[in-house]
PDB file of C-alpha atoms in Angstrom:
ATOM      1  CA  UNK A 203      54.479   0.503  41.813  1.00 63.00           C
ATOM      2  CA  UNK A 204      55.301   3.785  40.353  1.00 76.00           C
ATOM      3  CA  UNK A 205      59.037   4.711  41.787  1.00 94.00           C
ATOM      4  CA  UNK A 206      60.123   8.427  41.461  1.00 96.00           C
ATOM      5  CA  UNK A 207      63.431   9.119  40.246  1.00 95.00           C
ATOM      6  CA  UNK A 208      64.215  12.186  41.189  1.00 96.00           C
ATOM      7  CA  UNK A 209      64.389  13.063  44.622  1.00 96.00           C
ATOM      8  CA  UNK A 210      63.281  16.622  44.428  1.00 95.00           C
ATOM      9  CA  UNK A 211      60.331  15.216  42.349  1.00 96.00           C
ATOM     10  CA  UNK A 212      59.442  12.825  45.064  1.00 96.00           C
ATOM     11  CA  UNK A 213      59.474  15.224  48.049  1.00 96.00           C
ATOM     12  CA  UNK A 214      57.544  18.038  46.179  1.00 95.00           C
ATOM     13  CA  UNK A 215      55.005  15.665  45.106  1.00 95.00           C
ATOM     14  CA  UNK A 216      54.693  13.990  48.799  1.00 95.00           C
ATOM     15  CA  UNK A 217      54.145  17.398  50.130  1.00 95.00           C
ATOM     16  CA  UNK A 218      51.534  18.031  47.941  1.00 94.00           C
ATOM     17  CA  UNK A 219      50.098  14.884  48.783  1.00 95.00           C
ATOM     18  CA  UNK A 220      49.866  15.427  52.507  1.00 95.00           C
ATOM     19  CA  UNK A 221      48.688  18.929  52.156  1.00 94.00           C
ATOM     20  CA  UNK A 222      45.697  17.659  49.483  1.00 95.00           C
ATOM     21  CA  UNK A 223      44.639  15.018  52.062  1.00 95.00           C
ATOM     22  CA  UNK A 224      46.423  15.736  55.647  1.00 94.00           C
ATOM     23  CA  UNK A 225      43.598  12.847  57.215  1.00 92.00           C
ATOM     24  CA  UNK A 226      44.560  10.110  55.081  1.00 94.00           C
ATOM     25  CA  UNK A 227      48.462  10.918  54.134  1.00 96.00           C
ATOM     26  CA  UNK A 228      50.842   8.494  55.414  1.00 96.00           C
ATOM     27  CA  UNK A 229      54.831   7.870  55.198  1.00 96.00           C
ATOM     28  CA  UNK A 230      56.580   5.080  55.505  1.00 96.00           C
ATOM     29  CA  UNK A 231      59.940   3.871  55.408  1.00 96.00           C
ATOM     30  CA  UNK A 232      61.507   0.231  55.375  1.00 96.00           C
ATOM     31  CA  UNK A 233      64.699  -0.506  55.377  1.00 96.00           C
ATOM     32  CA  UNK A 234      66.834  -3.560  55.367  1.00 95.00           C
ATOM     33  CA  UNK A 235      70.037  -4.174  56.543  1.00 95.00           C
ATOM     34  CA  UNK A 236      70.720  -7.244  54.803  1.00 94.00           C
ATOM     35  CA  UNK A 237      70.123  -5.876  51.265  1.00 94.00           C
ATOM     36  CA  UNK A 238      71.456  -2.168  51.865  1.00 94.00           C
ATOM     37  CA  UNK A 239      67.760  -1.095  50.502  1.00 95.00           C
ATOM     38  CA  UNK A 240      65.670   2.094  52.149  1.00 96.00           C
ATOM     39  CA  UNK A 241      62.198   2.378  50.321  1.00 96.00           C
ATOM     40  CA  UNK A 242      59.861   5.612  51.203  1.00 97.00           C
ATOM     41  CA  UNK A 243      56.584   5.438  50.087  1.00 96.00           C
ATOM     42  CA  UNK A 244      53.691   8.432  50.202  1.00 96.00           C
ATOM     43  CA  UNK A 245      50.330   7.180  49.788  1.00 95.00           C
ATOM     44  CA  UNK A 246      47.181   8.322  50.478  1.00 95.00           C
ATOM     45  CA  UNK A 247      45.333   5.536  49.721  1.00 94.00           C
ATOM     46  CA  UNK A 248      44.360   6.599  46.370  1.00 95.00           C
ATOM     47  CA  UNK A 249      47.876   7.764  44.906  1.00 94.00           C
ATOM     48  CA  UNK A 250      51.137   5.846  46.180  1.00 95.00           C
ATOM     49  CA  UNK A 251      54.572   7.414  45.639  1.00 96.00           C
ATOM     50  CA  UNK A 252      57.277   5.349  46.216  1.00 96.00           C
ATOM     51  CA  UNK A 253      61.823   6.481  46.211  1.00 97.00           C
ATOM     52  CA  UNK A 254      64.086   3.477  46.595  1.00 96.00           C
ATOM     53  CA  UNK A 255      68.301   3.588  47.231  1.00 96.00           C
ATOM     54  CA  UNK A 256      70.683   1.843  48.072  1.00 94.00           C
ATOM     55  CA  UNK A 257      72.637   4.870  48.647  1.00 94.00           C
ATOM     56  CA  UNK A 258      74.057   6.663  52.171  1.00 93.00           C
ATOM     57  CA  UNK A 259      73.855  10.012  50.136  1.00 93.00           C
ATOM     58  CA  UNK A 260      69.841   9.946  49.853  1.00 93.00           C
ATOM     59  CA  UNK A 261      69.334   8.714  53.363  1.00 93.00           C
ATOM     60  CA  UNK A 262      70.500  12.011  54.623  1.00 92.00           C
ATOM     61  CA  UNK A 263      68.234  13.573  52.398  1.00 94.00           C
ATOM     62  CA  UNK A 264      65.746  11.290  53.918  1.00 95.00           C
ATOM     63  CA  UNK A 265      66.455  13.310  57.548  1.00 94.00           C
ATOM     64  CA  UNK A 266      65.401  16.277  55.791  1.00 93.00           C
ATOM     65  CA  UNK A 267      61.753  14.802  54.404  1.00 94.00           C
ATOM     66  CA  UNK A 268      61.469  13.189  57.809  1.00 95.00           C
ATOM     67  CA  UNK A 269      61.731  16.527  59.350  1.00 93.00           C
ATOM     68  CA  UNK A 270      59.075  17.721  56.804  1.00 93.00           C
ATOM     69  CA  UNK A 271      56.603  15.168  57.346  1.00 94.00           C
ATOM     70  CA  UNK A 272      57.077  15.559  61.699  1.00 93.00           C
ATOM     71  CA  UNK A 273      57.093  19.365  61.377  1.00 93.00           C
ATOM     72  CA  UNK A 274      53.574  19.033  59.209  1.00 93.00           C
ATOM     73  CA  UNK A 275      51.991  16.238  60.786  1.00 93.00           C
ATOM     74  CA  UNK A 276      52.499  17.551  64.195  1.00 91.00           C
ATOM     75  CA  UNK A 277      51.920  21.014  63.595  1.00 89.00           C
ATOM     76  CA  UNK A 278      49.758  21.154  60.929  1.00 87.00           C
ATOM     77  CA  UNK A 279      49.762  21.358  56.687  1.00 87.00           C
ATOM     78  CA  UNK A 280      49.361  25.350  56.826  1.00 84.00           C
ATOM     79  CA  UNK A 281      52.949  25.393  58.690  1.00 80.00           C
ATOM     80  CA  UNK A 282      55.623  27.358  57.143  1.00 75.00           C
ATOM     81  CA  UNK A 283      57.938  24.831  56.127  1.00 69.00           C
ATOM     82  CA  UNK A 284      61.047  26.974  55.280  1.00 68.00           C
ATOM     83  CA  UNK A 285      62.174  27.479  58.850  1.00 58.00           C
ATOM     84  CA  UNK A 286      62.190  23.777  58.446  1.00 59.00           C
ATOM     85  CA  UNK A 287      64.611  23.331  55.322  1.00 49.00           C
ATOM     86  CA  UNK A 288      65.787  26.401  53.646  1.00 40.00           C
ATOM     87  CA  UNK A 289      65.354  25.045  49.902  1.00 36.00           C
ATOM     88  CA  UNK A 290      61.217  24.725  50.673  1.00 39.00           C
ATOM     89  CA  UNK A 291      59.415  27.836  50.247  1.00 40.00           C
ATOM     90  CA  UNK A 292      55.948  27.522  51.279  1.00 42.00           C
ATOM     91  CA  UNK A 293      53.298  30.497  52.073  1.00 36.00           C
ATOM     92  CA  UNK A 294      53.682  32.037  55.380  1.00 39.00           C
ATOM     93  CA  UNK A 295      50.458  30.979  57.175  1.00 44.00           C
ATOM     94  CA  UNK A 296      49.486  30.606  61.200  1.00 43.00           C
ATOM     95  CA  UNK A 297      50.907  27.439  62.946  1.00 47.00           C
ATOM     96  CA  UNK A 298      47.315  25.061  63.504  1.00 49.00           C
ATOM     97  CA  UNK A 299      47.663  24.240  66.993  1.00 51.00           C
ATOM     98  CA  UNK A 300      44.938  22.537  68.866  1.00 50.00           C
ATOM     99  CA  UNK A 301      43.698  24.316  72.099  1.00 54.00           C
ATOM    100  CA  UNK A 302      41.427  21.706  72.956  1.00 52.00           C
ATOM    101  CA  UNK A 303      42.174  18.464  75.936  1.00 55.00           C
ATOM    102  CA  UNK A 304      45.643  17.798  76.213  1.00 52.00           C
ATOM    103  CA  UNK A 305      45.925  14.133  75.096  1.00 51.00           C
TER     104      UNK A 305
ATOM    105  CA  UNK B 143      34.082  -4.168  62.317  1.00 41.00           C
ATOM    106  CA  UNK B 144      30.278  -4.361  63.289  1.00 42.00           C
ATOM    107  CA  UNK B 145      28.691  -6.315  60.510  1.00 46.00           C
ATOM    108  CA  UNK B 146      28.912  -9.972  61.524  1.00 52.00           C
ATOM    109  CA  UNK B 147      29.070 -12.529  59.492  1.00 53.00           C
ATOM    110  CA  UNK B 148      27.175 -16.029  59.976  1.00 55.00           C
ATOM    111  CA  UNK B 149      29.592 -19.069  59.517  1.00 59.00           C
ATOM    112  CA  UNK B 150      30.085 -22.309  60.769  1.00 62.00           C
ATOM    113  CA  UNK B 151      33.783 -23.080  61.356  1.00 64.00           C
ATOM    114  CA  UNK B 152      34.950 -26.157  59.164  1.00 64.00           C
ATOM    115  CA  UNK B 153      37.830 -26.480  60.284  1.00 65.00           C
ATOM    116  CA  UNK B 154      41.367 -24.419  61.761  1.00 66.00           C
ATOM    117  CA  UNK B 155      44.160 -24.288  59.706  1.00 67.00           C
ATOM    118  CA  UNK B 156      47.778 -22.908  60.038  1.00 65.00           C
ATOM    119  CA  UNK B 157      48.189 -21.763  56.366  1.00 64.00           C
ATOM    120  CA  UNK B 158      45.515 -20.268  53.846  1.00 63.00           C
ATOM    121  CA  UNK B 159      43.935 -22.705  51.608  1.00 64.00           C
ATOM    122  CA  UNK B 160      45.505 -22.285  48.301  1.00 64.00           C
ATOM    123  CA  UNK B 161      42.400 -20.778  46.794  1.00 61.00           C
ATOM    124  CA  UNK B 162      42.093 -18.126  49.499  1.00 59.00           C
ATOM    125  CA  UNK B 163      44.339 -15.076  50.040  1.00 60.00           C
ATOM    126  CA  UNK B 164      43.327 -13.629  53.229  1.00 58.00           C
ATOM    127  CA  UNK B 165      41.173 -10.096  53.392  1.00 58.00           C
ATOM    128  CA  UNK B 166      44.239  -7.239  52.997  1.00 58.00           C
ATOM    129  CA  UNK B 167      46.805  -9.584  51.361  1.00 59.00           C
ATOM    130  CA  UNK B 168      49.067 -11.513  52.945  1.00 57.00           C
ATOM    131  CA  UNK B 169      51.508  -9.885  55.518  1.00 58.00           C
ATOM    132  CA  UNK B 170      54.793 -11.555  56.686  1.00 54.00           C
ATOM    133  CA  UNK B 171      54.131 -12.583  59.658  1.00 54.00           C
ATOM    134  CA  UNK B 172      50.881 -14.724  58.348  1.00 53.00           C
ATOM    135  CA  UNK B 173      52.387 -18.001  58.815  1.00 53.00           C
ATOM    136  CA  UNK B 174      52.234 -17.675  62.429  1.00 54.00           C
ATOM    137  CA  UNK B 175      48.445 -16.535  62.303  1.00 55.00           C
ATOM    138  CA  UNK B 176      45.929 -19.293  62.303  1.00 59.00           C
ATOM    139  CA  UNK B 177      42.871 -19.368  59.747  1.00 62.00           C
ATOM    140  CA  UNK B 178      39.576 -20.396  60.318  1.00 63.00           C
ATOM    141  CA  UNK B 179      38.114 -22.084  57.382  1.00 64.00           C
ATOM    142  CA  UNK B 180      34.315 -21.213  56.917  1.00 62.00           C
ATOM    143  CA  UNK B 181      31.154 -21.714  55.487  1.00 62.00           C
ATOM    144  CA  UNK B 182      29.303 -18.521  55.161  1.00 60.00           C
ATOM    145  CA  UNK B 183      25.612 -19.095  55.584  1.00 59.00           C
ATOM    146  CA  UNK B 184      24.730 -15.604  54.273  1.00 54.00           C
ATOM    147  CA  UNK B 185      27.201 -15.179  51.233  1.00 54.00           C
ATOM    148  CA  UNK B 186      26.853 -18.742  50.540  1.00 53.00           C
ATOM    149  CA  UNK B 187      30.518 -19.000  50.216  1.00 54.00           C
ATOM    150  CA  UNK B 188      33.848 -20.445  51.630  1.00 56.00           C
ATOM    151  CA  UNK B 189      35.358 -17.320  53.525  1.00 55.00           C
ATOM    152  CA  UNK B 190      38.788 -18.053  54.999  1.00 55.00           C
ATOM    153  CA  UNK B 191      39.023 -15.596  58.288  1.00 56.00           C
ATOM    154  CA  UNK B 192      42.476 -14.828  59.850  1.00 52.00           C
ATOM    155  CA  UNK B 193      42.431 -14.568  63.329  1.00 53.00           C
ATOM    156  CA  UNK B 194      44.144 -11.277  64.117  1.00 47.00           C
ATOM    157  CA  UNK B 195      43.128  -9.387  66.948  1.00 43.00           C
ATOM    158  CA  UNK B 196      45.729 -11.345  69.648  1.00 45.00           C
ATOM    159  CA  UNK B 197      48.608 -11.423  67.156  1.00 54.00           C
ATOM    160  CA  UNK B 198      48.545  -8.411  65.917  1.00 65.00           C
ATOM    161  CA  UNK B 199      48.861  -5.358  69.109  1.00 83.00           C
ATOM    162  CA  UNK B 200      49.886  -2.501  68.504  1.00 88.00           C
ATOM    163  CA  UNK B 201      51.694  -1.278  71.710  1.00 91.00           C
ATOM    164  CA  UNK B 202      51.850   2.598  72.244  1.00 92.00           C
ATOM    165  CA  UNK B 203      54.496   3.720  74.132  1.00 94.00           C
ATOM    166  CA  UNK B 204      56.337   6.779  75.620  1.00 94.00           C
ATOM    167  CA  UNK B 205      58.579   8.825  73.289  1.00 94.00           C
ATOM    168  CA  UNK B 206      62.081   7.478  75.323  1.00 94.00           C
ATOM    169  CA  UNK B 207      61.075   4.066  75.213  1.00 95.00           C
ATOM    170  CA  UNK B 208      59.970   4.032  72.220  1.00 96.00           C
ATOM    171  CA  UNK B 209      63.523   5.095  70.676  1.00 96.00           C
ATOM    172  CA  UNK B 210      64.744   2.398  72.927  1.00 96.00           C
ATOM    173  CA  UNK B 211      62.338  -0.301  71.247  1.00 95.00           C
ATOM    174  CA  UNK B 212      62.940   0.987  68.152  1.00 96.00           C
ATOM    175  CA  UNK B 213      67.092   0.628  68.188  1.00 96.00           C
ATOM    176  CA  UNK B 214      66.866  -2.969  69.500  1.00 95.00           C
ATOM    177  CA  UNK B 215      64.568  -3.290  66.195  1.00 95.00           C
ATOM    178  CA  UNK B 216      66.775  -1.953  64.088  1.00 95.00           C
ATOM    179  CA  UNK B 217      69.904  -4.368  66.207  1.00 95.00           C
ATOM    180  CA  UNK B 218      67.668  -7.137  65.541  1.00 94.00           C
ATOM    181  CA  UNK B 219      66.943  -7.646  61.984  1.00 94.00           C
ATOM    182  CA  UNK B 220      70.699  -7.171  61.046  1.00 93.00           C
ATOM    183  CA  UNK B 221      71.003 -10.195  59.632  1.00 92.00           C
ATOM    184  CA  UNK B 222      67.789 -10.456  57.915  1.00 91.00           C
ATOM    185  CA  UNK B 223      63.882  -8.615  58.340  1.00 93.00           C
ATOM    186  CA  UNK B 224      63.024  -4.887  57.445  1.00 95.00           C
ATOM    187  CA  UNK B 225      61.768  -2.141  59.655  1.00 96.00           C
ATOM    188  CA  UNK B 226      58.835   0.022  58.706  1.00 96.00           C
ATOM    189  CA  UNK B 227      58.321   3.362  60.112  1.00 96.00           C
ATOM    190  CA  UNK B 228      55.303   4.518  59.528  1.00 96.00           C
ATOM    191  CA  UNK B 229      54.305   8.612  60.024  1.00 96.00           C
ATOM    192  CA  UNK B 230      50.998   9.731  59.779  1.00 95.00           C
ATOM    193  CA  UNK B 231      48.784  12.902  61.255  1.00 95.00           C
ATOM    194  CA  UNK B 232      46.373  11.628  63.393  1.00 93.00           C
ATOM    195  CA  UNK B 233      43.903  13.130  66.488  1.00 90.00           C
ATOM    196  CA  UNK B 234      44.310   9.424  68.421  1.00 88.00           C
ATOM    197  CA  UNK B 235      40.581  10.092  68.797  1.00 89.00           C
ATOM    198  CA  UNK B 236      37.658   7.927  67.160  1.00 89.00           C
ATOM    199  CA  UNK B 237      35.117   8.943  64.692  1.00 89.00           C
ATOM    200  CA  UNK B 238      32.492   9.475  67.740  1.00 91.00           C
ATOM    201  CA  UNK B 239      35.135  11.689  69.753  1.00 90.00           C
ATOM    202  CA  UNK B 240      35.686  13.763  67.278  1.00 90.00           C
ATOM    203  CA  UNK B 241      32.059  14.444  66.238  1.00 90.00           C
ATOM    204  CA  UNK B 242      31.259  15.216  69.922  1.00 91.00           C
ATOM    205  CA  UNK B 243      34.538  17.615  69.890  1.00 90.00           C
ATOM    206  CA  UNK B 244      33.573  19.543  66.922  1.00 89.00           C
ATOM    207  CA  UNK B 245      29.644  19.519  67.818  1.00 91.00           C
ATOM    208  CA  UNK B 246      31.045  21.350  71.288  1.00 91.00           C
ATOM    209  CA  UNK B 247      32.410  24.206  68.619  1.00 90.00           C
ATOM    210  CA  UNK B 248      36.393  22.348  70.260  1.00 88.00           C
ATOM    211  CA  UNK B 249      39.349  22.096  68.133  1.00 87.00           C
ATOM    212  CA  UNK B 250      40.921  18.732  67.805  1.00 87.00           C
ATOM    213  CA  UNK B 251      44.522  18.266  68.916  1.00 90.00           C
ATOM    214  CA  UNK B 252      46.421  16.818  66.346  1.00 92.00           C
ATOM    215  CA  UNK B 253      49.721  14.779  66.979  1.00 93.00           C
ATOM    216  CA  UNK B 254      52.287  12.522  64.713  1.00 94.00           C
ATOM    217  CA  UNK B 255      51.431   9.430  64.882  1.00 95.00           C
ATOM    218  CA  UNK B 256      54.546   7.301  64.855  1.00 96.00           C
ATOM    219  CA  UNK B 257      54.395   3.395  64.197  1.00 95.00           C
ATOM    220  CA  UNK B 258      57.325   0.935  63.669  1.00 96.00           C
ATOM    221  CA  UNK B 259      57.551  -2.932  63.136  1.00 95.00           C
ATOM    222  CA  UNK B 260      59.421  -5.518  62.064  1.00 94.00           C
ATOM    223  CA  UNK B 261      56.716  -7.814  61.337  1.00 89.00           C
ATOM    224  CA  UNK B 262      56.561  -9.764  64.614  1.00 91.00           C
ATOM    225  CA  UNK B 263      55.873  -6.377  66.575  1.00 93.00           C
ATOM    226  CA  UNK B 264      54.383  -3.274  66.479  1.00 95.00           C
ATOM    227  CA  UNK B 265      55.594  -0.693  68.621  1.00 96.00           C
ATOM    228  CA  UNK B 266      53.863   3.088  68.250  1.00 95.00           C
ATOM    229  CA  UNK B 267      54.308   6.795  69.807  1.00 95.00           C
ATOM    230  CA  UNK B 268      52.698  10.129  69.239  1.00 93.00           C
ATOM    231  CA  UNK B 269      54.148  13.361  69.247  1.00 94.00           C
ATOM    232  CA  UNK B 270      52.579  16.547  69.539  1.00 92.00           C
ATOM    233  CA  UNK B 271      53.894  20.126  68.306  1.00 91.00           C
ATOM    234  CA  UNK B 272      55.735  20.708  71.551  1.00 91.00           C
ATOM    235  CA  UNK B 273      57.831  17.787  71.190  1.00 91.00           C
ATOM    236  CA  UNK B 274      58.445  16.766  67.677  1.00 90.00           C
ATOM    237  CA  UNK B 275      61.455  18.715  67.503  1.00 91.00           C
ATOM    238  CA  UNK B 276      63.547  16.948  69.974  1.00 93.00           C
ATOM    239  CA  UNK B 277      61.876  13.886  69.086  1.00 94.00           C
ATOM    240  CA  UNK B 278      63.393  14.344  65.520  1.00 92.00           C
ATOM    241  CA  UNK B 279      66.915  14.807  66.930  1.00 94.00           C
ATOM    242  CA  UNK B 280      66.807  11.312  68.870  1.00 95.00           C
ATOM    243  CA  UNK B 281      65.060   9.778  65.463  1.00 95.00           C
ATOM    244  CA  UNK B 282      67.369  10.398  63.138  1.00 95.00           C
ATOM    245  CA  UNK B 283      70.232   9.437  65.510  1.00 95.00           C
ATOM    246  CA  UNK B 284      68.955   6.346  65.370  1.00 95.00           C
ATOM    247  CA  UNK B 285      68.415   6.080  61.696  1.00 95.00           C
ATOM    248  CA  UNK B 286      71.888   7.770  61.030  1.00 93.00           C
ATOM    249  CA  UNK B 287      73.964   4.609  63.529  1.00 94.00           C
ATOM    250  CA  UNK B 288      71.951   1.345  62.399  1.00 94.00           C
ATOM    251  CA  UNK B 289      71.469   2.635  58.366  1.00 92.00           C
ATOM    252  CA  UNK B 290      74.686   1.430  57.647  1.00 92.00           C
ATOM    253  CA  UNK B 291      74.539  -1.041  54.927  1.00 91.00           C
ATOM    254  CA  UNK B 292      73.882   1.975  52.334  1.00 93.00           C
ATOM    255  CA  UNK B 293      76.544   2.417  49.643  1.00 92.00           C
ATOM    256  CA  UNK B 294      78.516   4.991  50.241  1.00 89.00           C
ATOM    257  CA  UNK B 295      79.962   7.076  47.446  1.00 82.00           C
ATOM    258  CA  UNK B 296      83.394   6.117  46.197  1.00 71.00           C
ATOM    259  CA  UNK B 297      86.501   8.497  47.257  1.00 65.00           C
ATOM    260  CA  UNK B 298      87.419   9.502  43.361  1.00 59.00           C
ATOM    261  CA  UNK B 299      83.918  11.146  42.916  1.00 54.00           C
ATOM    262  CA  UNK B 300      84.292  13.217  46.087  1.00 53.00           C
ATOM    263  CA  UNK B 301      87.596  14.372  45.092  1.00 56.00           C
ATOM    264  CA  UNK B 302      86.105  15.544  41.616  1.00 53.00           C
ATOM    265  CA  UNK B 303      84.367  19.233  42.421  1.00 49.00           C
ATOM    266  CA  UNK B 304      80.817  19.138  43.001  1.00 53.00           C
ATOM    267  CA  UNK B 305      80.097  20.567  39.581  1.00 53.00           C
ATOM    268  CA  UNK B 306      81.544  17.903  38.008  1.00 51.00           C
ATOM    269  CA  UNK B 307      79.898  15.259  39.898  1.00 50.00           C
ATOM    270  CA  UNK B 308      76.342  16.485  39.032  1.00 52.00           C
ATOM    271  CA  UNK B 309      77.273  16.508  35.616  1.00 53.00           C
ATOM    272  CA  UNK B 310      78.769  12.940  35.749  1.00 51.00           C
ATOM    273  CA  UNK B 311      76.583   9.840  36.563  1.00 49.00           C
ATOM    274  CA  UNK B 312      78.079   7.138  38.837  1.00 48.00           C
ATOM    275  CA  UNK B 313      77.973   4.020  37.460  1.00 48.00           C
ATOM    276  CA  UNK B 314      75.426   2.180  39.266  1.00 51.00           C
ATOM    277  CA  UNK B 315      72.791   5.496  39.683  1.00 51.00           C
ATOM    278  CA  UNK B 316      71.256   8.178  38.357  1.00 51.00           C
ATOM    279  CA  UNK B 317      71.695  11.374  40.564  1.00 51.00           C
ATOM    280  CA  UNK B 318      68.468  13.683  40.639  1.00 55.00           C
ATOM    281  CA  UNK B 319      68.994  17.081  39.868  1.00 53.00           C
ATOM    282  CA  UNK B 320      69.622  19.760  42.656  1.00 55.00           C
ATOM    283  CA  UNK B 321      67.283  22.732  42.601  1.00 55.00           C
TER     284      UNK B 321
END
């Protein structure tokens, strides 16, 4: 499995990701207590991404990417994602929002 | 699935025959699934089918008791287990529902789809755009108290400036590079 060094690396690329394929996009994390180990993977079935650590310093980074990934799943990939995390500078578009049924 | 498949059932088994891996790999909790050993008339072949549907339910919850589910996960598999989160974007409408809705000229509501499991259970919650944020708040408090077993950094690298510290590798990692 291809693991990313670089954080930076591995969050631009999983937003690209989503926002190439918002249907299919998925992220998931797994840790385990009993070896210290968080994994995050991006996949969209056709290109995986994977970040592993075994450090406390990159699972508060992981707050941040999980705050990407609810802000742009819930809301939509055209959100603008700096409001979101100052360091991400994204094109200012119109927040998707259904106005359909209410679930 | 709605292709069926004609077998005759040779026999139930607890485990997969050696030769077989079951359809989607194997997943931890297979050794409590059965397997029905069978004799495809059609493809003329042994197919080895894993009974899934009343092992594997996915339960979908309300946000609050969700985060309550999810922090006895996380108390549970202290000792040993991992817990998967899973996010994805998802409508929590079928194919057929959403064909109807965008034949009707309707826009599909979109939500988060949260799932997390620990391999024996499944537990899963949607939020929408309304609610994500505070949702967020509540999930990462609950990452932040049971993601303890993460290595901390030692005290003589925070005492070093931060300049320093990019520059220097720890030991045991490579740091990534700050934008």
């Amino acid at each position: 499995m291809v693991y990313i060094v670089s954080w930076d690396e591995f969050v631009d690329r999983s937003v690209q990701l989503f926002k190439a394929d918002p249907e299919s996009t998925r992220y998931v994390v797994k840790y385990r207590h009993c070896d210290g180990k968080l994994v995050l993977k991006v996949t969209d079935n056709k290109e995986c991404l994977k970040f592993k650590t075994d450090q406390a310093q990159e699972a508060r980074k992981m707050e941040k990417l999980n705050n990407i990934f609810f802000t742009l799943m819930a809301r939509g990939p055209d959100v603008d994602l700096s409001e979101v995390n100052g360091k991400e500078q994204m094109e200012t578009q119109s927040v998707k929002k259904g106005s359909g049924r209410k679930q | 699935d709605d292709t069926f498949l004609k077998i005759s059932i040779i026999k139930i088994m607890h485990r997969p025959p050696n030769k077989f891996s079951p359809p989607g790999g194997f997943r931890r909790a297979d050794h409590q699934i059965p397997y029905l050993l069978c004799d495809s008339r059609e493809k003329k072949s042994l197919q080895c089918l894993r009974i899934c549907k009343e092992y594997s339910s996915e339960v979908l919850l309300q946000l609050d008791p969700f985060l309550n589910e999810l922090t006895s996960m996380f108390e549970k598999s202290k000792e040993k287990g991992s817990v998967w989160v899973t996010l994805k974007r998802s409508s929590l409408k079928s194919k057929l529902q959403k064909r109807k809705l965008s034949s009707a000229g309707e826009s599909i509501e979109y939500r988060c789809l949260i799932r997390a499991t620990d391999a024996k259970k499944t537990i899963s919650t949607s939020v929408g755009a309304k609610d994500h944020q505070r949702f967020q708040a509540s999930y990462a408090t609950i990452l932040k108290a049971h993601m303890t077993a993460l290595k901390k950094r030692e005290r003589k690298d925070r005492k070093k400036s931060t300049e320093a510290e990019k520059k220097q590798g720890t030991s045991t990692t490579t740091k990534p590079k700050k934008l």
